[in-house]
Coordinates of C-alpha atoms in Angstrom, one line a residue:
X1 CA 44.2 156.8 104.3
X2 CA 39.9 156.8 104.8
X3 CA 40.4 153.0 105.4
X4 CA 43.2 153.2 108.1
X5 CA 41.2 156.0 109.8
X6 CA 38.4 154.1 109.8
X7 CA 40.2 150.3 111.0
X8 CA 41.9 152.6 113.9
X9 CA 38.3 154.2 114.8
X10 CA 37.1 150.7 115.3
X11 CA 40.3 149.3 117.0
X12 CA 39.7 152.2 119.5
X13 CA 36.0 151.5 119.9
X14 CA 36.5 147.8 120.2
X15 CA 38.9 148.8 123.0
X16 CA 36.5 150.7 124.7
X17 CA 33.8 147.7 124.7
X18 CA 36.3 145.6 126.5
X19 CA 37.6 148.1 128.7
X20 CA 33.8 148.6 129.6
X21 CA 33.1 145.0 130.1
X22 CA 35.8 143.3 131.7
X23 CA 37.7 146.3 133.3
X24 CA 41.1 147.4 133.6
X25 CA 42.9 144.5 134.0
X26 CA 41.4 143.5 130.9
X27 CA 43.3 145.8 129.4
X28 CA 46.5 145.3 131.4
X29 CA 46.3 141.8 129.7
X30 CA 45.4 143.1 126.2
X31 CA 48.9 145.1 126.7
X32 CA 51.3 142.6 128.7
X33 CA 50.2 140.4 125.7
X34 CA 51.4 142.5 122.8
X35 CA 54.3 143.6 124.5
X36 CA 55.2 140.0 124.8
X37 CA 54.2 138.9 121.2
X38 CA 57.1 141.9 120.2
X39 CA 59.9 140.4 122.1
X40 CA 59.2 136.6 120.7
X41 CA 58.6 138.4 116.8
X42 CA 55.0 137.0 116.9
X43 CA 52.3 138.2 113.9
X44 CA 49.9 140.4 115.6
X45 CA 46.8 138.1 114.6
X46 CA 48.8 135.1 117.0
X47 CA 48.0 137.2 120.2
X48 CA 45.8 135.4 122.4
X49 CA 43.9 137.7 124.6
X50 CA 42.6 135.2 128.1
X51 CA 39.2 136.0 128.6
X52 CA 38.3 137.2 132.0
X53 CA 37.1 133.9 133.5
X54 CA 40.6 132.8 132.5
X55 CA 41.9 135.8 133.9
X56 CA 42.8 134.0 137.4
X57 CA 44.1 130.5 135.7
X58 CA 47.1 132.5 133.8
X59 CA 50.2 133.9 135.6
X60 CA 51.4 137.1 133.7
X61 CA 54.8 138.9 134.2
X62 CA 55.0 142.2 134.6
X63 CA 57.4 144.0 132.3
X64 CA 58.3 146.7 135.2
X65 CA 59.5 143.7 137.7
X66 CA 62.0 141.6 136.4
X67 CA 62.5 138.0 137.7
X68 CA 65.5 137.6 139.9
X69 CA 67.9 134.8 138.4
X70 CA 67.5 131.3 139.9
X71 CA 70.1 128.4 140.5
X72 CA 69.0 126.9 137.5
X73 CA 69.0 129.7 135.0
X74 CA 73.3 130.0 136.5
X75 CA 73.8 126.2 135.3
X76 CA 72.5 126.8 132.0
X77 CA 75.2 130.1 131.4
X78 CA 77.3 128.4 128.5
X79 CA 80.7 127.0 130.0
X80 CA 82.6 130.1 127.8
X81 CA 80.8 132.5 130.0
X82 CA 82.1 131.2 133.0
X83 CA 85.8 132.6 134.5
X84 CA 88.0 129.7 133.5
X85 CA 90.2 130.9 130.7
X86 CA 89.9 129.6 127.1
X87 CA 92.9 128.4 125.2
X88 CA 92.6 128.1 121.5
X89 CA 95.1 128.6 118.6
X90 CA 96.0 131.9 117.3
X91 CA 95.7 130.6 113.6
X92 CA 93.5 128.1 111.9
X93 CA 96.3 127.5 109.0
X94 CA 99.8 127.8 109.4
X95 CA 101.6 127.4 105.4
X96 CA 105.4 126.1 106.1
X97 CA 108.5 124.6 103.9
X98 CA 110.0 121.3 104.1
X99 CA 113.5 123.6 104.8
X100 CA 112.2 125.2 107.6
X101 CA 112.8 122.1 109.3
X102 CA 110.3 122.5 112.3
X103 CA 106.9 124.9 112.4
X104 CA 106.0 127.0 115.5
X105 CA 102.6 126.5 116.3
X106 CA 100.8 129.5 119.0
X107 CA 98.5 128.4 121.8
X108 CA 96.7 131.5 123.0
X109 CA 94.9 131.9 126.6
X110 CA 92.5 134.6 126.9
X111 CA 90.3 135.1 130.2
X112 CA 91.3 135.5 134.2
X113 CA 95.1 134.7 133.9
X114 CA 96.2 135.0 137.7
X115 CA 96.4 131.1 137.8
X116 CA 98.1 128.6 136.1
X117 CA 97.0 126.4 133.7
X118 CA 97.7 123.6 131.0
X119 CA 96.3 121.5 128.2
X120 CA 97.6 118.6 126.2
X121 CA 98.3 118.7 122.2
X122 CA 99.0 115.8 119.6
X123 CA 99.4 115.9 116.1
X124 CA 97.3 114.2 113.7
X125 CA 97.8 112.7 110.0
X126 CA 96.4 114.5 107.2
X127 CA 97.5 113.9 103.5
X128 CA 101.2 113.9 105.2
X129 CA 102.1 111.1 107.1
X130 CA 103.8 111.2 110.7
X131 CA 107.8 109.8 109.8
X132 CA 107.8 110.7 106.3
X133 CA 106.6 114.6 106.5
X134 CA 107.1 115.4 109.8
X135 CA 107.8 114.1 113.2
X136 CA 104.7 112.9 115.4
X137 CA 104.7 115.1 118.5
X138 CA 102.8 115.2 121.4
X139 CA 102.8 117.1 125.2
X140 CA 101.3 119.5 127.5
X141 CA 101.4 123.3 127.1
X142 CA 101.9 124.8 130.3
X143 CA 101.1 128.6 131.0
X144 CA 102.3 130.0 134.4
X145 CA 100.5 132.8 136.1
X146 CA 99.9 135.5 134.1
X147 CA 100.9 134.2 131.1
X148 CA 99.1 134.2 127.8
X149 CA 100.4 132.1 124.9
X150 CA 102.5 129.1 124.4
X151 CA 104.5 127.7 121.9
X152 CA 104.4 124.3 120.4
X153 CA 107.1 123.5 117.7
X154 CA 106.8 120.6 115.4
X155 CA 110.0 118.8 113.8
X156 CA 109.5 118.6 109.9
X157 CA 111.4 116.1 107.8
X158 CA 113.3 117.5 104.8
X159 CA 114.7 114.8 102.5
X160 CA 115.2 114.9 98.9
X161 CA 111.5 112.8 97.9
X162 CA 109.5 115.1 96.0
X163 CA 106.0 115.0 97.5
X164 CA 103.0 117.4 96.7
X165 CA 102.1 119.8 98.8
X166 CA 100.6 118.2 102.4
X167 CA 98.6 118.8 105.3
X168 CA 98.6 117.6 109.1
X169 CA 96.8 118.8 111.9
X170 CA 97.6 119.8 115.4
X171 CA 94.7 119.4 118.0
X172 CA 94.5 120.3 121.8
X173 CA 93.0 117.4 123.5
X174 CA 89.4 118.0 125.6
X175 CA 89.9 115.7 128.5
X176 CA 93.8 117.3 129.5
X177 CA 92.6 120.4 130.5
X178 CA 93.1 122.1 134.0
X179 CA 92.0 125.5 135.3
X180 CA 91.3 126.1 131.8
X181 CA 88.6 125.2 129.0
X182 CA 88.6 125.4 124.9
X183 CA 87.3 127.8 123.1
X184 CA 84.2 126.7 120.4
X185 CA 86.7 127.6 117.5
X186 CA 90.5 126.6 117.0
X187 CA 90.9 124.0 118.5
X188 CA 92.3 122.5 115.7
X189 CA 95.1 124.1 113.7
X190 CA 96.1 123.0 110.1
X191 CA 100.0 122.7 109.3
X192 CA 100.4 123.1 105.2
X193 CA 103.8 121.8 104.1
X194 CA 105.4 122.8 100.7
X195 CA 108.0 120.6 99.4
X196 CA 111.3 122.0 98.4
X197 CA 112.5 119.6 96.1
X198 CA 111.6 119.1 92.3
X199 CA 109.8 116.7 90.2
X200 CA 111.1 114.0 89.6
X201 CA 114.2 113.8 91.6
X202 CA 116.8 116.5 92.4
X203 CA 119.0 115.5 90.0
X204 CA 118.2 118.0 87.6
X205 CA 116.6 120.8 90.0
X206 CA 118.7 123.9 88.6
X207 CA 117.7 123.1 85.0
X208 CA 114.1 122.3 85.3
X209 CA 113.6 125.5 87.7
X210 CA 115.4 127.8 85.4
X211 CA 113.5 126.5 82.3
X212 CA 110.3 126.9 83.6
X213 CA 111.4 130.0 84.9
X214 CA 112.3 131.8 81.7
X215 CA 109.7 130.1 79.5
X216 CA 107.2 131.9 77.9
X217 CA 105.2 128.8 76.5
X218 CA 104.7 125.9 79.2
X219 CA 104.1 123.6 75.5
X220 CA 107.5 124.2 74.6
X221 CA 109.5 124.4 77.8
X222 CA 113.5 123.5 77.4
X223 CA 115.4 122.0 80.4
X224 CA 118.5 121.6 79.1
X225 CA 118.9 118.0 80.1
X226 CA 118.9 114.6 78.2
X227 CA 115.4 113.0 77.6
X228 CA 117.4 109.7 78.2
X229 CA 118.4 111.5 81.8
X230 CA 114.9 112.8 82.7
X231 CA 113.1 109.4 82.1
X232 CA 115.6 107.6 84.4
X233 CA 114.7 110.0 87.2
X234 CA 111.4 109.6 86.3
X235 CA 112.0 105.9 87.2
X236 CA 113.6 106.4 90.1
X237 CA 111.2 108.6 91.4
X238 CA 108.2 105.8 91.0
X239 CA 110.5 102.9 92.3
X240 CA 110.6 105.2 95.7
X241 CA 107.4 103.6 96.4
X242 CA 107.6 100.5 98.4
X243 CA 104.2 98.8 96.4
X244 CA 105.4 100.0 93.2
X245 CA 108.9 98.3 93.7
X246 CA 107.6 95.1 94.7
X247 CA 105.0 94.8 92.3
X248 CA 107.4 95.9 89.2
X249 CA 110.1 93.1 90.4
X250 CA 106.9 90.7 90.0
X251 CA 106.1 91.8 86.6
X252 CA 110.0 91.9 85.3
X253 CA 110.2 88.1 87.2
X254 CA 106.9 87.0 84.9
X255 CA 108.5 88.8 81.7
X256 CA 111.8 86.6 82.4
X257 CA 109.6 83.6 82.5
X258 CA 108.0 84.3 79.1
X259 CA 111.7 84.4 77.6
X260 CA 112.8 81.2 79.6
X261 CA 109.7 79.7 77.8
X262 CA 110.3 81.0 74.4
X263 CA 113.6 79.1 74.6
X264 CA 112.1 75.7 75.5
X265 CA 109.8 76.1 72.8
X266 CA 112.1 76.5 70.7
X267 CA 113.8 73.4 72.0
X268 CA 110.6 71.5 72.0
X269 CA 110.1 72.3 68.2
X270 CA 113.6 71.1 67.6
X271 CA 113.6 67.8 69.4
X272 CA 110.2 67.3 68.2
X273 CA 111.0 67.5 64.4
X274 CA 114.5 66.2 64.4
X275 CA 114.4 63.7 66.9
X276 CA 110.6 62.7 67.2
X277 CA 109.2 62.4 63.8
X278 CA 112.2 61.5 61.7
X279 CA 112.4 58.6 64.6
X280 CA 111.6 55.1 62.3
X281 CA 113.4 52.9 65.0
X282 CA 111.5 53.5 67.7
X283 CA 108.2 51.7 69.3
X284 CA 104.9 53.4 68.9
X285 CA 105.0 53.5 72.4
X286 CA 108.2 55.1 73.4
X287 CA 107.2 57.8 70.5
X288 CA 103.5 58.2 72.1
X289 CA 105.5 59.1 75.5
X290 CA 107.9 61.2 73.6
X291 CA 105.1 63.0 72.4
X292 CA 103.3 63.3 75.8
X293 CA 106.4 65.0 77.5
X294 CA 106.6 67.6 74.8
X295 CA 103.0 68.2 75.0
X296 CA 103.1 68.4 79.1
X297 CA 105.9 70.8 78.5
X298 CA 104.4 73.3 76.3
X299 CA 101.0 73.1 78.2
X300 CA 102.2 73.5 81.7
X301 CA 104.5 76.6 81.6
X302 CA 101.8 77.6 79.5
X303 CA 99.0 77.7 81.7
X304 CA 101.5 78.5 84.5
X305 CA 102.2 82.0 82.8
X306 CA 98.7 82.8 81.9
X307 CA 98.0 82.4 85.8
X308 CA 100.3 84.8 86.4
X309 CA 99.7 86.8 83.4
X310 CA 95.9 87.0 84.7
X311 CA 97.3 88.1 87.9
X312 CA 99.6 91.1 86.6
X313 CA 95.9 93.1 86.0
X314 CA 95.3 92.9 90.0
X315 CA 98.8 94.8 90.3
X316 CA 99.6 98.2 91.4
X317 CA 102.2 98.9 88.8
X318 CA 99.9 100.5 86.3
X319 CA 97.3 101.7 88.5
X320 CA 98.7 102.8 91.6
X321 CA 101.6 104.8 89.3
X322 CA 99.2 106.3 87.2
X323 CA 96.8 107.1 90.7
X324 CA 100.1 108.8 91.5
X325 CA 100.7 111.3 89.2
X326 CA 96.6 112.3 89.0
X327 CA 96.3 112.3 92.6
X328 CA 99.9 115.1 92.8
X329 CA 98.5 117.1 90.1
X330 CA 94.9 117.3 91.5
X331 CA 96.5 118.3 94.9
X332 CA 99.0 121.1 93.4
X333 CA 95.9 122.4 91.5
X334 CA 94.0 122.9 94.7
X335 CA 96.8 124.5 97.1
X336 CA 97.0 127.2 94.3
X337 CA 96.4 130.9 95.7
X338 CA 92.4 131.7 93.8
X339 CA 94.5 134.3 91.6
X340 CA 96.9 131.9 90.4
X341 CA 93.9 128.9 89.8
X342 CA 91.5 131.4 88.0
X343 CA 94.2 131.8 85.7
X344 CA 95.2 128.4 85.1
X345 CA 93.4 126.8 82.2
X346 CA 90.5 124.6 82.8
X347 CA 91.2 122.6 79.9
X348 CA 94.7 122.2 80.4
X349 CA 94.3 120.6 83.7
X350 CA 91.6 118.5 82.3
X351 CA 93.6 117.0 79.6
X352 CA 96.7 116.8 81.8
X353 CA 95.2 114.6 84.1
X354 CA 93.0 112.7 82.2
X355 CA 95.1 112.3 78.8
X356 CA 99.3 113.0 79.8
X357 CA 99.2 111.4 83.1
X358 CA 97.8 108.2 81.5
X359 CA 100.3 108.4 78.3
X360 CA 103.2 109.2 80.9
X361 CA 102.3 105.4 82.4
X362 CA 100.8 103.5 79.9
X363 CA 103.4 104.5 77.1
X364 CA 106.6 105.9 79.4
X365 CA 106.5 103.3 82.6
X366 CA 105.2 100.5 81.1
X367 CA 106.8 100.7 77.8
X368 CA 110.9 100.1 80.2
X369 CA 109.2 96.6 81.0
X370 CA 108.4 96.3 77.2
X371 CA 111.9 97.1 76.5
X372 CA 113.8 95.4 79.0
X373 CA 111.1 92.1 78.0
X374 CA 112.4 92.7 74.3
X375 CA 116.3 92.8 75.1
X376 CA 115.8 89.4 77.0
X377 CA 114.4 88.0 74.2
X378 CA 117.1 88.4 71.9
X379 CA 119.8 87.6 74.8
X380 CA 117.6 84.4 75.3
X381 CA 117.7 83.8 71.5
X382 CA 121.3 84.2 71.4
X383 CA 121.7 81.6 74.2
X384 CA 119.8 79.5 72.5
X385 CA 122.0 79.5 69.4
X386 CA 124.8 78.4 71.8
X387 CA 122.9 75.5 73.7
X388 CA 121.7 74.0 70.6
X389 CA 125.3 73.4 69.4
X390 CA 126.1 71.8 72.4
X391 CA 122.6 69.9 73.6
X392 CA 121.3 69.0 70.3
X393 CA 124.2 68.8 67.8
X394 CA 122.9 71.8 65.8
X395 CA 125.2 74.0 63.8
X396 CA 125.7 77.3 65.1
X397 CA 124.2 79.7 62.6
X398 CA 126.5 83.1 62.6
X399 CA 124.4 84.9 60.2
X400 CA 121.6 84.7 62.9
X401 CA 123.5 86.1 65.5
X402 CA 125.0 88.5 63.5
X403 CA 121.3 89.5 62.7
X404 CA 119.9 89.3 65.8
X405 CA 122.6 92.0 67.2
X406 CA 122.6 94.6 63.6
X407 CA 118.8 94.8 63.5
X408 CA 118.3 96.5 67.1
X409 CA 121.3 99.2 66.0
X410 CA 119.7 99.9 62.8
X411 CA 116.4 100.4 64.4
X412 CA 118.1 102.8 67.3
X413 CA 119.6 104.6 64.6
X414 CA 116.5 105.0 62.6
X415 CA 114.3 106.1 65.8
X416 CA 117.0 108.6 66.5
X417 CA 117.0 110.0 62.9
X418 CA 113.0 110.1 63.2
X419 CA 113.1 111.2 66.5
X420 CA 112.8 115.6 65.8
X421 CA 110.1 114.9 63.3
X422 CA 107.9 112.6 65.7
X423 CA 108.3 114.9 68.8
X424 CA 107.1 117.9 66.8
X425 CA 103.9 116.1 65.1
X426 CA 103.4 114.6 68.6
X427 CA 103.8 118.0 70.2
X428 CA 101.0 119.4 68.1
X429 CA 98.8 116.9 67.9
X430 CA 98.6 117.7 71.7
X431 CA 98.6 121.0 71.5
X432 CA 95.4 121.4 69.0
X433 CA 93.8 119.0 70.9
X434 CA 94.3 121.1 74.3
X435 CA 92.9 124.3 72.1
X436 CA 90.0 122.1 71.0
X437 CA 89.1 121.2 74.7
X438 CA 89.7 124.9 75.4
X439 CA 86.9 125.8 73.1
X440 CA 84.5 123.5 74.5
X441 CA 85.4 124.5 78.0
X442 CA 84.6 128.2 77.0
X443 CA 81.3 127.2 75.5
X444 CA 80.5 125.4 79.1
X445 CA 81.0 128.5 81.1
X446 CA 79.9 131.1 78.8
X447 CA 76.5 129.1 77.3
X448 CA 74.3 131.8 78.8
X449 CA 75.8 134.7 77.2
X450 CA 76.2 132.9 73.6
X451 CA 72.8 132.2 73.8
X452 CA 71.6 135.9 75.2
X453 CA 73.5 137.5 72.3
X454 CA 72.9 134.4 69.3
X455 CA 76.5 134.1 69.2
X456 CA 75.9 130.2 68.4
X457 CA 76.3 130.1 64.6
X458 CA 79.8 132.1 65.3
X459 CA 80.7 129.7 67.8
X460 CA 80.1 126.7 65.8
X461 CA 81.7 127.9 62.8
X462 CA 85.2 128.5 64.8
X463 CA 84.1 125.3 66.8
X464 CA 83.9 123.6 63.2
X465 CA 87.2 124.9 62.0
X466 CA 88.7 123.7 65.2
X467 CA 87.7 120.1 64.8
X468 CA 89.1 119.8 61.4
X469 CA 92.6 121.1 61.9
X470 CA 92.5 118.8 64.7
X471 CA 91.4 116.0 62.9
X472 CA 94.4 117.1 60.4
X473 CA 97.1 117.2 62.6
X474 CA 95.9 113.9 64.0
X475 CA 96.1 112.3 60.3
X476 CA 99.5 113.6 59.7
X477 CA 100.7 112.4 62.9
X478 CA 99.1 108.9 62.5
X479 CA 101.0 108.5 59.3
X480 CA 104.8 109.9 60.7
X481 CA 104.1 107.3 63.5
X482 CA 103.4 104.4 61.0
X483 CA 106.2 105.0 59.0

């Protein structure tokens, strides 16, 4: 306190000295400078007091006589403060369902409503595309004198194709204003469209919704529909995409050519063994020509098929199908309400995207091509038995034909009998894997708490026990699949 009093005394003494040497004007300059510094929030040590010699060169503003506004100041006033009314949307986001058939968007006018006004609008694609989710719409909103709102109707397309939650936008066109101005915000509104169809199709809509609604365990949902029927609907869902359908046809054609090449190789082998190598009366030139023809018929189709097999890796059947499922999962997760999103298991989302989406394509969708290829091979082998008897003079092997018919049936019966056991082990392995990922996710989310309370040993014991259980069920599942 004594130091503060001494500082105040020194300040007062300094001001007296300035007033004595520079007169009353120096004191006025100091007070005006301090006032301006406070208005500009400048530190006290940055106040610059002009000397008496500079006093005539520095024009000062008097706080008691405010300056009249000039034309330049009027030009710098933001447009929002002028007389023209503001037009903007009434909401930042509008949620609609596909079955609403149309969505109503409100445009508000605020300010001077004494005259008429108009503004143009247009729809803009987001994740939702015009022609698939909604109908492209544009036009002009007219406001009569005294009218403070107008409505825009955007038609929605209600079809039977499942899509994830998608969005598009409606925006006001800036250069279309008449007697109005755009507000600083709400120049664009987002339309969120919730699809009312069931994944993968609506064929089992009631059964799927009832199964999800009454199930207490997401790992054991019973839909009450046949697995074969559900797989067929899933294939239909993927083949609705023109890109997947086109590349699927190309893949099927290449597989069919492989089956034809299989028959060709069998015929060439029979010709080589029974007719070329056993031929003793033909000249060496004839034999050489025959061998060259056989080699060419083997190498050329092999090279052509290898070319197409290589380019199959660039087709979009596997990659685009997997991307479609994975992006749909992520999009649905992002559209959850915050409370629902926080309740969803993060480990389950991770495994659904990285494991389940991959398996449903690689071991589900792509297996359809393998199955079709195998059936085609059996049909081609049977056709070869008939062709060999007519073209090559070989005796038709009835035992071989019977075996080709019976063996697939026996395999089908065996798989059908083992289906319940195999499915149970696969589900249990996935459940243990989900729990394992959940434990790792819990550690990452609560790492600081684990360290703060010295629970690292306890967590490691639980982690080790869960890892042993997962490895055990993994080994059991591998033995079931092997048998």
